[in-house]
Amino acid sequence: KLKLIQIRKADVWQIVKRNRTQIIVQNTGSEVKDNRLTLRLFYRKDNINPYLFIQTENAKNVSLEIFEYISKGKVKKINILPTVKTKDFFDSKTEIKGNYDQNITYLFDKKPNVISVHLNTWMQKEFENKKVKYEIYLLWNGREFEVMKSKVK
């Protein structure tokens, strides 16, 4: 860990981006180049301690975890993201049978204060003849995330 921090490279891990709000650590090993860890800070207007978001990517999965600083170097895992439902990706006329909310993924967007929300419909018969109508993203305003929707182009 110390070597990675000091020279930005250790064994098969390398810091590929680092700034005031984000650090990206990429696996540079020959077999698993798809592994990446992104740490991003979301600063709060009412608190000196930012939220720490950690996105872990590998060839098969992506996960997003959120932590809040408590005190004396202690953090706790929290969830401050608004709930997005499967039906939010479609117009009101589209009928969805069943619950597919577990197929929703939250990912860092290219914009620094944005989380993009995706619905994975691959291999789901329910969605064979249905098209997602809305792109959904969460915009950080310094206090909370606002749910934003735009029509798919």
Short mmCIF file of C-alpha atoms in Angstrom, two decimals:
data_model
loop_
_atom_site.label_atom_id
_atom_site.label_comp_id
_atom_site.label_asym_id
_atom_site.label_seq_id
_atom_site.Cartn_x
_atom_site.Cartn_y
_atom_site.Cartn_z
CA LYS A 1 0.00 0.00 0.00
CA LEU A 2 2.72 2.44 0.97
CA LYS A 3 4.66 1.74 -2.23
CA LEU A 4 1.49 2.38 -4.26
CA ILE A 5 0.93 5.72 -2.52
CA GLN A 6 4.55 6.86 -2.75
CA ILE A 7 5.42 5.97 -6.35
CA ARG A 8 1.91 5.40 -7.78
CA LYS A 9 2.76 1.82 -8.74
CA ALA A 10 3.08 -1.49 -6.87
CA ASP A 11 3.35 -4.97 -8.32
CA VAL A 12 0.42 -5.13 -10.75
CA TRP A 13 -1.49 -2.07 -9.44
CA GLN A 14 -0.99 1.48 -10.63
CA ILE A 15 -2.62 4.81 -9.80
CA VAL A 16 -3.79 6.00 -13.22
CA LYS A 17 -5.63 9.14 -12.10
CA ARG A 18 -5.43 11.23 -8.97
CA ASN A 19 -6.90 14.63 -8.14
CA ARG A 20 -8.65 16.43 -5.28
CA THR A 21 -11.81 14.29 -5.46
CA GLN A 22 -10.82 11.04 -7.15
CA ILE A 23 -8.23 8.27 -7.23
CA ILE A 24 -8.35 5.48 -9.81
CA VAL A 25 -6.23 2.38 -9.25
CA GLN A 26 -5.93 0.04 -12.26
CA ASN A 27 -4.71 -3.53 -12.38
CA THR A 28 -1.88 -3.68 -14.93
CA GLY A 29 -1.29 -7.43 -14.71
CA SER A 30 -1.41 -9.31 -17.99
CA GLU A 31 -4.37 -11.54 -17.09
CA VAL A 32 -6.77 -9.19 -15.27
CA LYS A 33 -6.54 -5.72 -16.80
CA ASP A 34 -10.28 -5.16 -16.34
CA ASN A 35 -9.91 -4.76 -12.57
CA ARG A 36 -10.20 -1.18 -11.34
CA LEU A 37 -10.88 0.56 -8.06
CA THR A 38 -12.18 4.13 -8.10
CA LEU A 39 -12.44 6.22 -4.95
CA ARG A 40 -14.41 9.44 -5.24
CA LEU A 41 -15.23 12.05 -2.61
CA PHE A 42 -18.59 13.83 -2.58
CA TYR A 43 -18.22 17.01 -0.56
CA ARG A 44 -21.06 18.17 1.67
CA LYS A 45 -22.17 21.76 2.14
CA ASP A 46 -23.06 21.26 5.81
CA ASN A 47 -20.17 19.06 6.93
CA ILE A 48 -16.41 19.19 6.58
CA ASN A 49 -16.21 15.42 6.04
CA PRO A 50 -17.06 14.25 2.52
CA TYR A 51 -18.75 10.95 1.71
CA LEU A 52 -16.37 8.35 0.30
CA PHE A 53 -17.71 6.35 -2.65
CA ILE A 54 -15.81 3.27 -3.81
CA GLN A 55 -16.57 1.68 -7.15
CA THR A 56 -15.04 -1.75 -7.69
CA GLU A 57 -14.92 -3.12 -11.23
CA ASN A 58 -13.80 -6.45 -12.54
CA ALA A 59 -14.50 -8.33 -15.76
CA LYS A 60 -17.91 -9.50 -14.53
CA ASN A 61 -19.19 -7.12 -11.84
CA VAL A 62 -19.35 -3.51 -10.77
CA SER A 63 -20.29 -2.46 -7.26
CA LEU A 64 -20.62 0.89 -5.54
CA GLU A 65 -20.21 1.35 -1.79
CA ILE A 66 -20.61 4.53 0.26
CA PHE A 67 -18.90 5.38 3.53
CA GLU A 68 -19.29 8.18 6.04
CA TYR A 69 -16.55 9.34 8.40
CA ILE A 70 -17.67 8.95 12.02
CA SER A 71 -14.71 9.95 14.19
CA LYS A 72 -11.10 9.12 14.97
CA GLY A 73 -10.48 7.43 11.64
CA LYS A 74 -13.65 5.31 11.79
CA VAL A 75 -16.10 5.07 8.93
CA LYS A 76 -19.42 3.33 8.51
CA LYS A 77 -21.05 1.98 5.39
CA ILE A 78 -24.20 3.89 4.44
CA ASN A 79 -26.67 4.25 1.59
CA ILE A 80 -27.66 7.79 0.68
CA LEU A 81 -28.75 7.07 -2.89
CA PRO A 82 -32.41 7.63 -3.78
CA THR A 83 -34.33 4.52 -4.75
CA VAL A 84 -34.76 4.03 -8.47
CA LYS A 85 -37.29 1.45 -9.64
CA THR A 86 -37.45 -0.52 -12.89
CA LYS A 87 -40.63 1.30 -13.93
CA ASP A 88 -38.73 4.63 -13.77
CA PHE A 89 -36.91 3.68 -17.00
CA PHE A 90 -40.16 3.36 -18.98
CA ASP A 91 -43.18 5.50 -19.81
CA SER A 92 -46.37 5.03 -17.80
CA LYS A 93 -47.97 2.93 -20.59
CA THR A 94 -45.32 0.21 -20.37
CA GLU A 95 -46.40 -2.65 -18.14
CA ILE A 96 -43.67 -4.46 -16.23
CA LYS A 97 -44.60 -7.82 -14.73
CA GLY A 98 -42.35 -8.85 -11.90
CA ASN A 99 -39.68 -7.06 -9.92
CA TYR A 100 -36.38 -6.34 -11.67
CA ASP A 101 -35.03 -3.74 -9.26
CA GLN A 102 -32.09 -6.04 -8.45
CA ASN A 103 -30.98 -5.48 -12.08
CA ILE A 104 -30.35 -1.79 -11.45
CA THR A 105 -26.71 -0.70 -11.22
CA TYR A 106 -25.28 2.58 -9.95
CA LEU A 107 -22.02 3.75 -11.55
CA PHE A 108 -19.77 6.78 -11.54
CA ASP A 109 -20.47 9.09 -14.43
CA LYS A 110 -17.76 11.01 -16.27
CA LYS A 111 -19.06 14.15 -14.57
CA PRO A 112 -17.67 14.45 -11.03
CA ASN A 113 -20.91 14.93 -9.05
CA VAL A 114 -23.03 12.44 -10.96
CA ILE A 115 -23.97 8.79 -10.50
CA SER A 116 -25.51 7.14 -13.57
CA VAL A 117 -28.19 4.52 -13.08
CA HIS A 118 -28.55 1.57 -15.45
CA LEU A 119 -31.11 -1.19 -15.88
CA ASN A 120 -29.65 -4.48 -17.10
CA THR A 121 -32.31 -6.10 -19.29
CA TRP A 122 -30.00 -8.55 -21.03
CA MET A 123 -31.39 -12.11 -21.21
CA GLN A 124 -34.67 -11.07 -19.57
CA LYS A 125 -37.70 -12.23 -21.59
CA GLU A 126 -39.81 -9.50 -19.98
CA PHE A 127 -37.83 -6.85 -21.89
CA GLU A 128 -37.50 -8.52 -25.32
CA ASN A 129 -40.02 -6.15 -26.92
CA LYS A 130 -39.61 -3.17 -24.61
CA LYS A 131 -37.19 -0.29 -24.97
CA VAL A 132 -35.89 1.77 -22.11
CA LYS A 133 -37.37 5.27 -22.57
CA TYR A 134 -35.34 7.22 -19.99
CA GLU A 135 -31.75 7.64 -18.96
CA ILE A 136 -31.52 8.19 -15.22
CA TYR A 137 -28.76 9.80 -13.25
CA LEU A 138 -28.31 11.16 -9.74
CA LEU A 139 -26.97 14.67 -9.36
CA TRP A 140 -25.19 15.61 -6.10
CA ASN A 141 -26.19 19.07 -4.87
CA GLY A 142 -23.98 19.11 -1.77
CA ARG A 143 -26.70 17.79 0.54
CA GLU A 144 -28.39 14.95 -1.33
CA PHE A 145 -28.77 13.32 -4.72
CA GLU A 146 -31.50 14.55 -7.04
CA VAL A 147 -33.00 12.05 -9.48
CA MET A 148 -32.74 13.35 -13.05
CA LYS A 149 -34.34 11.77 -16.12
CA SER A 150 -33.92 12.44 -19.79
CA LYS A 151 -35.42 10.73 -22.81
CA VAL A 152 -33.19 8.18 -24.53
CA LYS A 153 -32.06 9.55 -27.87
#
